[in-house]
């Protein structure tokens, strides 16, 4: 269950996949450690959790992307992502988010993808706008976004 774009491999995060790729600058954060624990307890989380973003040219982990759980009763998943600083502003986030949204929308039980980012996070705002996500509101300092399956191109 690997995804590929022109420049990236996007692979589900497992202990094995983490050890299969170089991660020069990419630190394993607490969200990844917790996800690996959760995945051991529930293998059906695979795909609906964290994926590693790999630069095909260097075979190096340049970030992570994924969903904050399986589709809910409203057929919605929330996407989140992060690219290491040295690889930002190269279009990798847009490329990876587009690919993982396409993957999610290939399932009948996913009709909507949501996201959030800090109000002042211009880079994330640009990524979500490029993917035709609609800004639906602000809660505290967080912009809320959504994309419905029939609108995604």
Tab-separated table of N, CA and C in Angstrom:
chain	number	residue	atom	x	y	z
A	1	UNK	N	0.847	-1.186	0.000
A	1	UNK	CA	0.000	0.000	0.000
A	1	UNK	C	0.893	1.250	0.000
A	2	UNK	N	1.734	1.376	-0.982
A	2	UNK	CA	2.553	2.568	-1.122
A	2	UNK	C	1.955	3.468	-2.195
A	3	UNK	N	2.108	4.772	-2.004
A	3	UNK	CA	1.659	5.746	-2.982
A	3	UNK	C	2.903	6.374	-3.615
A	4	UNK	N	2.754	6.829	-4.855
A	4	UNK	CA	3.887	7.467	-5.527
A	4	UNK	C	3.419	8.665	-6.314
A	5	UNK	N	4.257	9.682	-6.304
A	5	UNK	CA	4.056	10.843	-7.158
A	5	UNK	C	5.311	10.942	-8.023
A	6	UNK	N	5.420	11.999	-8.773
A	6	UNK	CA	6.593	12.161	-9.621
A	6	UNK	C	7.888	12.169	-8.797
A	7	UNK	N	7.857	12.838	-7.634
A	7	UNK	CA	9.088	12.990	-6.847
A	7	UNK	C	9.092	12.267	-5.514
A	8	UNK	N	7.947	11.728	-5.114
A	8	UNK	CA	7.816	11.201	-3.758
A	8	UNK	C	7.307	9.772	-3.709
A	9	UNK	N	7.713	9.067	-2.655
A	9	UNK	CA	7.083	7.816	-2.241
A	9	UNK	C	6.395	8.155	-0.922
A	10	UNK	N	5.192	7.678	-0.757
A	10	UNK	CA	4.439	7.908	0.474
A	10	UNK	C	4.068	6.523	0.994
A	11	UNK	N	4.664	6.160	2.129
A	11	UNK	CA	4.505	4.804	2.645
A	11	UNK	C	3.951	4.829	4.063
A	12	UNK	N	3.061	3.888	4.381
A	12	UNK	CA	2.532	3.839	5.743
A	12	UNK	C	3.665	3.712	6.755
A	13	UNK	N	3.539	4.415	7.853
A	13	UNK	CA	4.549	4.406	8.902
A	13	UNK	C	4.422	3.129	9.731
A	14	UNK	N	5.487	2.372	9.750
A	14	UNK	CA	5.614	1.190	10.596
A	14	UNK	C	7.038	1.187	11.159
A	15	UNK	N	7.295	0.334	12.117
A	15	UNK	CA	8.669	0.220	12.617
A	15	UNK	C	9.607	-0.165	11.481
A	16	UNK	N	9.125	-1.062	10.629
A	16	UNK	CA	9.953	-1.526	9.509
A	16	UNK	C	10.222	-0.393	8.514
A	17	UNK	N	9.183	0.368	8.145
A	17	UNK	CA	9.399	1.432	7.156
A	17	UNK	C	10.295	2.530	7.721
A	18	UNK	N	10.193	2.806	9.016
A	18	UNK	CA	11.068	3.812	9.628
A	18	UNK	C	12.531	3.407	9.540
A	19	UNK	N	12.800	2.103	9.622
A	19	UNK	CA	14.187	1.651	9.566
A	19	UNK	C	14.667	1.415	8.130
A	20	UNK	N	13.765	1.510	7.156
A	20	UNK	CA	14.116	1.241	5.762
A	20	UNK	C	14.646	2.454	5.012
A	21	UNK	N	14.446	3.655	5.567
A	21	UNK	CA	14.823	4.874	4.867
A	21	UNK	C	15.705	5.735	5.757
A	22	UNK	N	16.583	6.494	5.100
A	22	UNK	CA	17.413	7.447	5.823
A	22	UNK	C	16.523	8.560	6.374
A	23	UNK	N	16.830	9.043	7.562
A	23	UNK	CA	16.054	10.141	8.128
A	23	UNK	C	16.986	11.185	8.724
A	24	UNK	N	17.899	11.654	7.898
A	24	UNK	CA	18.938	12.583	8.302
A	24	UNK	C	18.430	13.695	9.213
A	25	UNK	N	17.469	14.475	8.756
A	25	UNK	CA	16.959	15.606	9.536
A	25	UNK	C	15.608	15.329	10.181
A	26	UNK	N	14.980	14.258	9.803
A	26	UNK	CA	13.616	13.978	10.244
A	26	UNK	C	13.628	13.258	11.588
A	27	UNK	N	13.181	13.955	12.614
A	27	UNK	CA	13.114	13.366	13.942
A	27	UNK	C	11.811	12.590	14.106
A	28	UNK	N	11.883	11.551	14.916
A	28	UNK	CA	10.693	10.762	15.205
A	28	UNK	C	9.994	11.419	16.391
A	29	UNK	N	8.917	12.129	16.107
A	29	UNK	CA	8.193	12.868	17.131
A	29	UNK	C	7.290	11.976	17.957
A	30	UNK	N	6.760	12.532	19.038
A	30	UNK	CA	5.876	11.754	19.922
A	30	UNK	C	4.615	11.267	19.211
A	31	UNK	N	4.142	12.019	18.200
A	31	UNK	CA	2.943	11.577	17.473
A	31	UNK	C	3.217	10.272	16.715
A	32	UNK	N	4.446	10.097	16.227
A	32	UNK	CA	4.802	8.861	15.519
A	32	UNK	C	4.946	7.715	16.514
A	33	UNK	N	5.603	7.962	17.616
A	33	UNK	CA	5.768	6.927	18.639
A	33	UNK	C	4.408	6.431	19.125
A	34	UNK	N	3.486	7.362	19.405
A	34	UNK	CA	2.152	6.984	19.863
A	34	UNK	C	1.392	6.218	18.780
A	35	UNK	N	1.533	6.657	17.537
A	35	UNK	CA	0.851	5.960	16.447
A	35	UNK	C	1.342	4.517	16.334
A	36	UNK	N	2.638	4.288	16.464
A	36	UNK	CA	3.166	2.922	16.368
A	36	UNK	C	2.615	2.040	17.482
A	37	UNK	N	2.436	2.594	18.672
A	37	UNK	CA	1.817	1.856	19.786
A	37	UNK	C	0.362	1.523	19.429
A	38	UNK	N	-0.363	2.540	18.941
A	38	UNK	CA	-1.771	2.340	18.571
A	38	UNK	C	-1.906	1.312	17.449
A	39	UNK	N	-0.987	1.354	16.485
A	39	UNK	CA	-1.025	0.429	15.356
A	39	UNK	C	-0.813	-1.014	15.804
A	40	UNK	N	0.054	-1.208	16.806
A	40	UNK	CA	0.255	-2.555	17.351
A	40	UNK	C	-1.024	-3.097	17.966
A	41	UNK	N	-1.816	-2.211	18.566
A	41	UNK	CA	-3.057	-2.620	19.212
A	41	UNK	C	-4.202	-2.783	18.215
A	42	UNK	N	-4.148	-2.055	17.094
A	42	UNK	CA	-5.233	-2.085	16.113
A	42	UNK	C	-4.664	-1.935	14.709
A	43	UNK	N	-4.422	-3.055	14.050
A	43	UNK	CA	-3.803	-3.035	12.718
A	43	UNK	C	-4.706	-2.398	11.659
A	44	UNK	N	-6.006	-2.249	11.947
A	44	UNK	CA	-6.897	-1.624	10.964
A	44	UNK	C	-6.662	-0.115	10.856
A	45	UNK	N	-5.812	0.437	11.714
A	45	UNK	CA	-5.447	1.856	11.607
A	45	UNK	C	-4.514	2.112	10.425
A	46	UNK	N	-3.890	1.062	9.913
A	46	UNK	CA	-2.944	1.227	8.810
A	46	UNK	C	-3.612	1.958	7.641
A	47	UNK	N	-2.969	3.008	7.195
A	47	UNK	CA	-3.519	3.853	6.141
A	47	UNK	C	-4.264	5.051	6.686
A	48	UNK	N	-4.870	4.893	7.854
A	48	UNK	CA	-5.659	5.981	8.455
A	48	UNK	C	-4.889	6.697	9.552
A	49	UNK	N	-3.587	6.475	9.547
A	49	UNK	CA	-2.707	7.144	10.496
A	49	UNK	C	-1.587	7.837	9.749
A	50	UNK	N	-0.386	7.631	10.222
A	50	UNK	CA	0.775	8.350	9.690
A	50	UNK	C	1.398	7.608	8.510
A	51	UNK	N	1.792	8.390	7.518
A	51	UNK	CA	2.546	7.915	6.362
A	51	UNK	C	3.854	8.700	6.328
A	52	UNK	N	4.891	8.086	5.819
A	52	UNK	CA	6.180	8.763	5.668
A	52	UNK	C	6.287	9.337	4.257
A	53	UNK	N	6.812	10.540	4.158
A	53	UNK	CA	7.030	11.182	2.860
A	53	UNK	C	8.514	11.018	2.536
A	54	UNK	N	8.793	10.298	1.447
A	54	UNK	CA	10.154	9.940	1.066
A	54	UNK	C	10.517	10.629	-0.253
A	55	UNK	N	11.651	11.308	-0.274
A	55	UNK	CA	12.176	11.873	-1.514
A	55	UNK	C	12.732	10.706	-2.334
A	56	UNK	N	12.175	10.467	-3.529
A	56	UNK	CA	12.598	9.343	-4.357
A	56	UNK	C	14.081	9.430	-4.732
A	57	UNK	N	14.546	10.628	-5.014
A	57	UNK	CA	15.923	10.812	-5.478
A	57	UNK	C	16.947	10.434	-4.406
A	58	UNK	N	16.679	10.809	-3.151
A	58	UNK	CA	17.641	10.562	-2.071
A	58	UNK	C	17.251	9.394	-1.172
A	59	UNK	N	16.046	8.880	-1.337
A	59	UNK	CA	15.505	7.806	-0.497
A	59	UNK	C	15.519	8.197	0.983
A	60	UNK	N	15.244	9.479	1.220
A	60	UNK	CA	15.296	10.054	2.564
A	60	UNK	C	13.903	10.499	3.008
A	61	UNK	N	13.582	10.275	4.281
A	61	UNK	CA	12.323	10.759	4.843
A	61	UNK	C	12.420	12.280	4.960
A	62	UNK	N	11.473	12.967	4.326
A	62	UNK	CA	11.477	14.431	4.384
A	62	UNK	C	10.277	14.976	5.149
A	63	UNK	N	9.455	14.092	5.669
A	63	UNK	CA	8.305	14.545	6.444
A	63	UNK	C	7.342	13.408	6.704
A	64	UNK	N	6.218	13.784	7.288
A	64	UNK	CA	5.155	12.803	7.485
A	64	UNK	C	3.820	13.468	7.182
A	65	UNK	N	2.881	12.623	6.880
A	65	UNK	CA	1.547	13.050	6.461
A	65	UNK	C	0.594	11.983	6.948
A	66	UNK	N	-0.656	12.295	7.017
A	66	UNK	CA	-1.585	11.243	7.369
A	66	UNK	C	-2.907	11.751	7.858
A	67	UNK	N	-3.661	10.817	8.363
A	67	UNK	CA	-4.998	11.097	8.855
A	67	UNK	C	-5.026	10.929	10.367
A	68	UNK	N	-5.926	11.631	10.984
A	68	UNK	CA	-6.064	11.568	12.440
A	68	UNK	C	-7.139	10.556	12.811
A	69	UNK	N	-7.040	9.390	12.177
A	69	UNK	CA	-7.967	8.302	12.463
A	69	UNK	C	-8.777	7.887	11.251
A	70	UNK	N	-9.523	6.816	11.456
A	70	UNK	CA	-10.372	6.247	10.401
A	70	UNK	C	-11.536	7.190	10.091
A	71	UNK	N	-12.188	6.976	8.944
A	71	UNK	CA	-13.371	7.797	8.633
A	71	UNK	C	-14.407	7.700	9.748
A	72	UNK	N	-14.992	8.847	10.084
A	72	UNK	CA	-16.000	8.866	11.146
A	72	UNK	C	-17.393	8.578	10.564
A	73	UNK	N	-18.415	8.680	11.398
A	73	UNK	CA	-19.785	8.357	10.970
A	73	UNK	C	-20.311	9.331	9.923
A	74	UNK	N	-19.657	10.483	9.790
A	74	UNK	CA	-20.047	11.454	8.757
A	74	UNK	C	-19.187	11.304	7.503
A	75	UNK	N	-18.455	10.185	7.409
A	75	UNK	CA	-17.611	9.868	6.243
A	75	UNK	C	-16.528	10.923	6.020
A	76	UNK	N	-15.932	11.367	7.128
A	76	UNK	CA	-14.936	12.432	7.103
A	76	UNK	C	-13.638	11.960	7.744
A	77	UNK	N	-12.513	12.394	7.167
A	77	UNK	CA	-11.198	12.180	7.770
A	77	UNK	C	-10.488	13.521	7.833
A	78	UNK	N	-9.585	13.654	8.808
A	78	UNK	CA	-8.797	14.875	8.931
A	78	UNK	C	-7.358	14.592	8.538
A	79	UNK	N	-6.819	15.409	7.651
A	79	UNK	CA	-5.449	15.248	7.184
A	79	UNK	C	-4.529	16.225	7.910
A	80	UNK	N	-3.313	15.775	8.160
A	80	UNK	CA	-2.277	16.623	8.740
A	80	UNK	C	-0.959	16.287	8.064
A	81	UNK	N	0.000	17.205	8.108
A	81	UNK	CA	1.255	16.973	7.403
A	81	UNK	C	2.340	17.899	7.927
A	82	UNK	N	3.572	17.505	7.676
A	82	UNK	CA	4.725	18.321	8.016
A	82	UNK	C	5.910	17.906	7.179
A	83	UNK	N	6.642	18.876	6.674
A	83	UNK	CA	7.844	18.647	5.868
A	83	UNK	C	9.007	19.298	6.614
A	84	UNK	N	10.165	18.634	6.634
A	84	UNK	CA	11.312	19.196	7.348
A	84	UNK	C	11.694	20.548	6.737
A	85	UNK	N	12.210	21.458	7.555
A	85	UNK	CA	12.499	22.821	7.079
A	85	UNK	C	13.348	22.909	5.813
A	86	UNK	N	14.368	22.074	5.692
A	86	UNK	CA	15.253	22.172	4.521
A	86	UNK	C	14.563	21.772	3.219
A	87	UNK	N	13.409	21.118	3.302
A	87	UNK	CA	12.692	20.669	2.100
A	87	UNK	C	11.391	21.431	1.871
A	88	UNK	N	11.148	22.441	2.681
A	88	UNK	CA	9.930	23.239	2.516
A	88	UNK	C	10.059	24.192	1.331
A	89	UNK	N	8.922	24.671	0.868
A	89	UNK	CA	8.844	25.615	-0.259
A	89	UNK	C	9.331	25.017	-1.572
A	90	UNK	N	9.171	23.708	-1.708
A	90	UNK	CA	9.546	23.014	-2.944
A	90	UNK	C	8.350	22.287	-3.554
A	91	UNK	N	7.173	22.471	-2.951
A	91	UNK	CA	5.968	21.834	-3.472
A	91	UNK	C	5.725	20.425	-2.971
A	92	UNK	N	6.577	19.927	-2.093
A	92	UNK	CA	6.414	18.553	-1.616
A	92	UNK	C	5.129	18.365	-0.810
A	93	UNK	N	4.792	19.310	0.037
A	93	UNK	CA	3.572	19.169	0.848
A	93	UNK	C	2.345	19.103	-0.051
A	94	UNK	N	2.260	19.995	-1.025
A	94	UNK	CA	1.113	19.987	-1.941
A	94	UNK	C	1.028	18.658	-2.678
A	95	UNK	N	2.157	18.189	-3.163
A	95	UNK	CA	2.218	16.924	-3.906
A	95	UNK	C	1.762	15.754	-3.036
A	96	UNK	N	2.251	15.703	-1.804
A	96	UNK	CA	1.924	14.598	-0.897
A	96	UNK	C	0.470	14.658	-0.434
A	97	UNK	N	0.000	15.851	-0.065
A	97	UNK	CA	-1.383	15.980	0.413
A	97	UNK	C	-2.360	15.630	-0.704
A	98	UNK	N	-2.093	16.071	-1.907
A	98	UNK	CA	-2.967	15.737	-3.044
A	98	UNK	C	-3.065	14.223	-3.220
A	99	UNK	N	-1.926	13.553	-3.158
A	99	UNK	CA	-1.900	12.105	-3.362
A	99	UNK	C	-2.654	11.357	-2.266
A	100	UNK	N	-2.483	11.775	-1.029
A	100	UNK	CA	-3.136	11.050	0.068
A	100	UNK	C	-4.640	11.335	0.101
A	101	UNK	N	-5.040	12.538	-0.332
A	101	UNK	CA	-6.473	12.829	-0.436
A	101	UNK	C	-7.094	11.971	-1.536
A	102	UNK	N	-6.401	11.840	-2.666
A	102	UNK	CA	-6.903	10.960	-3.739
A	102	UNK	C	-7.086	9.543	-3.212
A	103	UNK	N	-6.120	9.069	-2.427
A	103	UNK	CA	-6.208	7.728	-1.850
A	103	UNK	C	-7.444	7.628	-0.957
A	104	UNK	N	-7.647	8.606	-0.071
A	104	UNK	CA	-8.794	8.568	0.841
A	104	UNK	C	-10.115	8.571	0.072
A	105	UNK	N	-10.194	9.415	-0.961
A	105	UNK	CA	-11.436	9.510	-1.732
A	105	UNK	C	-11.696	8.265	-2.586
A	106	UNK	N	-10.737	7.364	-2.672
A	106	UNK	CA	-10.975	6.118	-3.406
A	106	UNK	C	-11.838	5.149	-2.592
A	107	UNK	N	-12.092	5.473	-1.327
A	107	UNK	CA	-12.924	4.642	-0.467
A	107	UNK	C	-14.347	5.183	-0.428
A	108	UNK	N	-15.319	4.282	-0.472
A	108	UNK	CA	-16.735	4.687	-0.451
A	108	UNK	C	-17.121	5.358	0.859
A	109	UNK	N	-16.412	5.051	1.940
A	109	UNK	CA	-16.788	5.619	3.246
A	109	UNK	C	-16.076	6.940	3.548
A	110	UNK	N	-15.493	7.582	2.524
A	110	UNK	CA	-14.891	8.906	2.695
A	110	UNK	C	-15.492	9.859	1.662
A	111	UNK	N	-16.219	10.863	2.163
A	111	UNK	CA	-16.819	11.879	1.291
A	111	UNK	C	-16.258	13.274	1.539
A	112	UNK	N	-15.518	13.428	2.657
A	112	UNK	CA	-15.013	14.747	3.003
A	112	UNK	C	-13.668	14.612	3.721
A	113	UNK	N	-12.756	15.517	3.377
A	113	UNK	CA	-11.478	15.622	4.079
A	113	UNK	C	-11.436	17.003	4.712
A	114	UNK	N	-11.061	17.042	5.987
A	114	UNK	CA	-10.929	18.318	6.680
A	114	UNK	C	-9.468	18.517	7.086
A	115	UNK	N	-9.128	19.762	7.380
A	115	UNK	CA	-7.778	20.103	7.837
A	115	UNK	C	-7.877	21.347	8.683
A	116	UNK	N	-6.795	21.622	9.408
A	116	UNK	CA	-6.705	22.866	10.143
A	116	UNK	C	-5.252	23.310	10.140
A	117	UNK	N	-5.060	24.615	10.232
A	117	UNK	CA	-3.709	25.162	10.350
A	117	UNK	C	-3.797	26.472	11.113
A	118	UNK	N	-2.679	26.871	11.672
A	118	UNK	CA	-2.640	28.135	12.379
A	118	UNK	C	-2.952	29.283	11.425
A	119	UNK	N	-3.631	30.287	11.912
A	119	UNK	CA	-4.028	31.438	11.105
A	119	UNK	C	-2.823	32.065	10.404
A	120	UNK	N	-1.675	32.093	11.079
A	120	UNK	CA	-0.496	32.735	10.493
A	120	UNK	C	0.423	31.779	9.729
A	121	UNK	N	-0.026	30.536	9.501
A	121	UNK	CA	0.785	29.569	8.762
A	121	UNK	C	0.515	29.733	7.264
A	122	UNK	N	1.205	30.678	6.660
A	122	UNK	CA	1.001	31.019	5.248
A	122	UNK	C	1.294	29.830	4.337
A	123	UNK	N	2.335	29.065	4.642
A	123	UNK	CA	2.696	27.921	3.791
A	123	UNK	C	1.585	26.876	3.750
A	124	UNK	N	1.054	26.522	4.915
A	124	UNK	CA	-0.036	25.539	4.939
A	124	UNK	C	-1.291	26.088	4.276
A	125	UNK	N	-1.557	27.359	4.476
A	125	UNK	CA	-2.707	27.981	3.815
A	125	UNK	C	-2.582	27.849	2.300
A	126	UNK	N	-1.397	28.105	1.777
A	126	UNK	CA	-1.178	27.985	0.321
A	126	UNK	C	-1.398	26.563	-0.162
A	127	UNK	N	-0.883	25.592	0.607
A	127	UNK	CA	-1.058	24.183	0.231
A	127	UNK	C	-2.543	23.852	0.133
A	128	UNK	N	-3.306	24.208	1.151
A	128	UNK	CA	-4.724	23.857	1.183
A	128	UNK	C	-5.514	24.603	0.111
A	129	UNK	N	-5.153	25.837	-0.167
A	129	UNK	CA	-5.816	26.580	-1.244
A	129	UNK	C	-5.526	25.956	-2.603
A	130	UNK	N	-4.290	25.533	-2.842
A	130	UNK	CA	-3.926	24.901	-4.123
A	130	UNK	C	-4.730	23.634	-4.366
A	131	UNK	N	-5.137	22.976	-3.283
A	131	UNK	CA	-5.897	21.731	-3.400
A	131	UNK	C	-7.400	21.962	-3.403
A	132	UNK	N	-7.797	23.240	-3.540
A	132	UNK	CA	-9.213	23.628	-3.617
A	132	UNK	C	-9.981	23.368	-2.333
A	133	UNK	N	-9.284	23.309	-1.204
A	133	UNK	CA	-9.997	23.178	0.068
A	133	UNK	C	-10.667	24.514	0.369
A	134	UNK	N	-11.821	24.434	0.980
A	134	UNK	CA	-12.581	25.627	1.340
A	134	UNK	C	-12.336	25.993	2.792
A	135	UNK	N	-12.042	27.263	3.016
A	135	UNK	CA	-11.883	27.772	4.373
A	135	UNK	C	-13.294	27.918	4.938
A	136	UNK	N	-13.564	27.230	6.056
A	136	UNK	CA	-14.934	27.239	6.578
A	136	UNK	C	-15.070	27.963	7.903
A	137	UNK	N	-13.944	28.435	8.457
A	137	UNK	CA	-14.057	29.171	9.708
A	137	UNK	C	-12.751	29.251	10.458
A	138	UNK	N	-12.825	29.932	11.580
A	138	UNK	CA	-11.680	30.092	12.466
A	138	UNK	C	-12.141	29.769	13.880
A	139	UNK	N	-11.382	28.923	14.564
A	139	UNK	CA	-11.635	28.617	15.967
A	139	UNK	C	-10.331	28.876	16.706
A	140	UNK	N	-10.392	29.801	17.652
A	140	UNK	CA	-9.190	30.263	18.346
A	140	UNK	C	-8.210	30.772	17.280
A	141	UNK	N	-7.019	30.199	17.215
A	141	UNK	CA	-6.032	30.630	16.220
A	141	UNK	C	-5.934	29.667	15.047
A	142	UNK	N	-6.939	28.803	14.877
A	142	UNK	CA	-6.877	27.767	13.850
A	142	UNK	C	-7.884	28.018	12.731
A	143	UNK	N	-7.364	28.009	11.490
A	143	UNK	CA	-8.240	28.038	10.312
A	143	UNK	C	-8.759	26.631	10.077
A	144	UNK	N	-10.033	26.506	9.795
A	144	UNK	CA	-10.660	25.217	9.515
A	144	UNK	C	-10.942	25.118	8.018
A	145	UNK	N	-10.652	23.968	7.448
A	145	UNK	CA	-10.780	23.739	6.009
A	145	UNK	C	-11.557	22.458	5.748
A	146	UNK	N	-12.169	22.377	4.567
A	146	UNK	CA	-12.804	21.124	4.162
A	146	UNK	C	-12.801	21.003	2.644
A	147	UNK	N	-12.852	19.758	2.205
A	147	UNK	CA	-12.918	19.442	0.788
A	147	UNK	C	-13.859	18.260	0.628
A	148	UNK	N	-14.847	18.434	-0.236
A	148	UNK	CA	-15.784	17.335	-0.481
A	148	UNK	C	-15.369	16.562	-1.715
A	149	UNK	N	-15.648	15.266	-1.701
A	149	UNK	CA	-15.200	14.362	-2.751
A	149	UNK	C	-15.618	14.839	-4.143
A	150	UNK	N	-16.846	15.307	-4.284
A	150	UNK	CA	-17.323	15.674	-5.620
A	150	UNK	C	-16.712	16.981	-6.136
A	151	UNK	N	-15.967	17.694	-5.305
A	151	UNK	CA	-15.317	18.946	-5.722
A	151	UNK	C	-13.851	18.736	-6.058
A	152	UNK	N	-13.256	17.682	-5.494
A	152	UNK	CA	-11.824	17.422	-5.652
A	152	UNK	C	-11.479	17.138	-7.105
A	153	UNK	N	-10.439	17.824	-7.573
A	153	UNK	CA	-9.970	17.596	-8.958
A	153	UNK	C	-8.553	17.106	-8.990
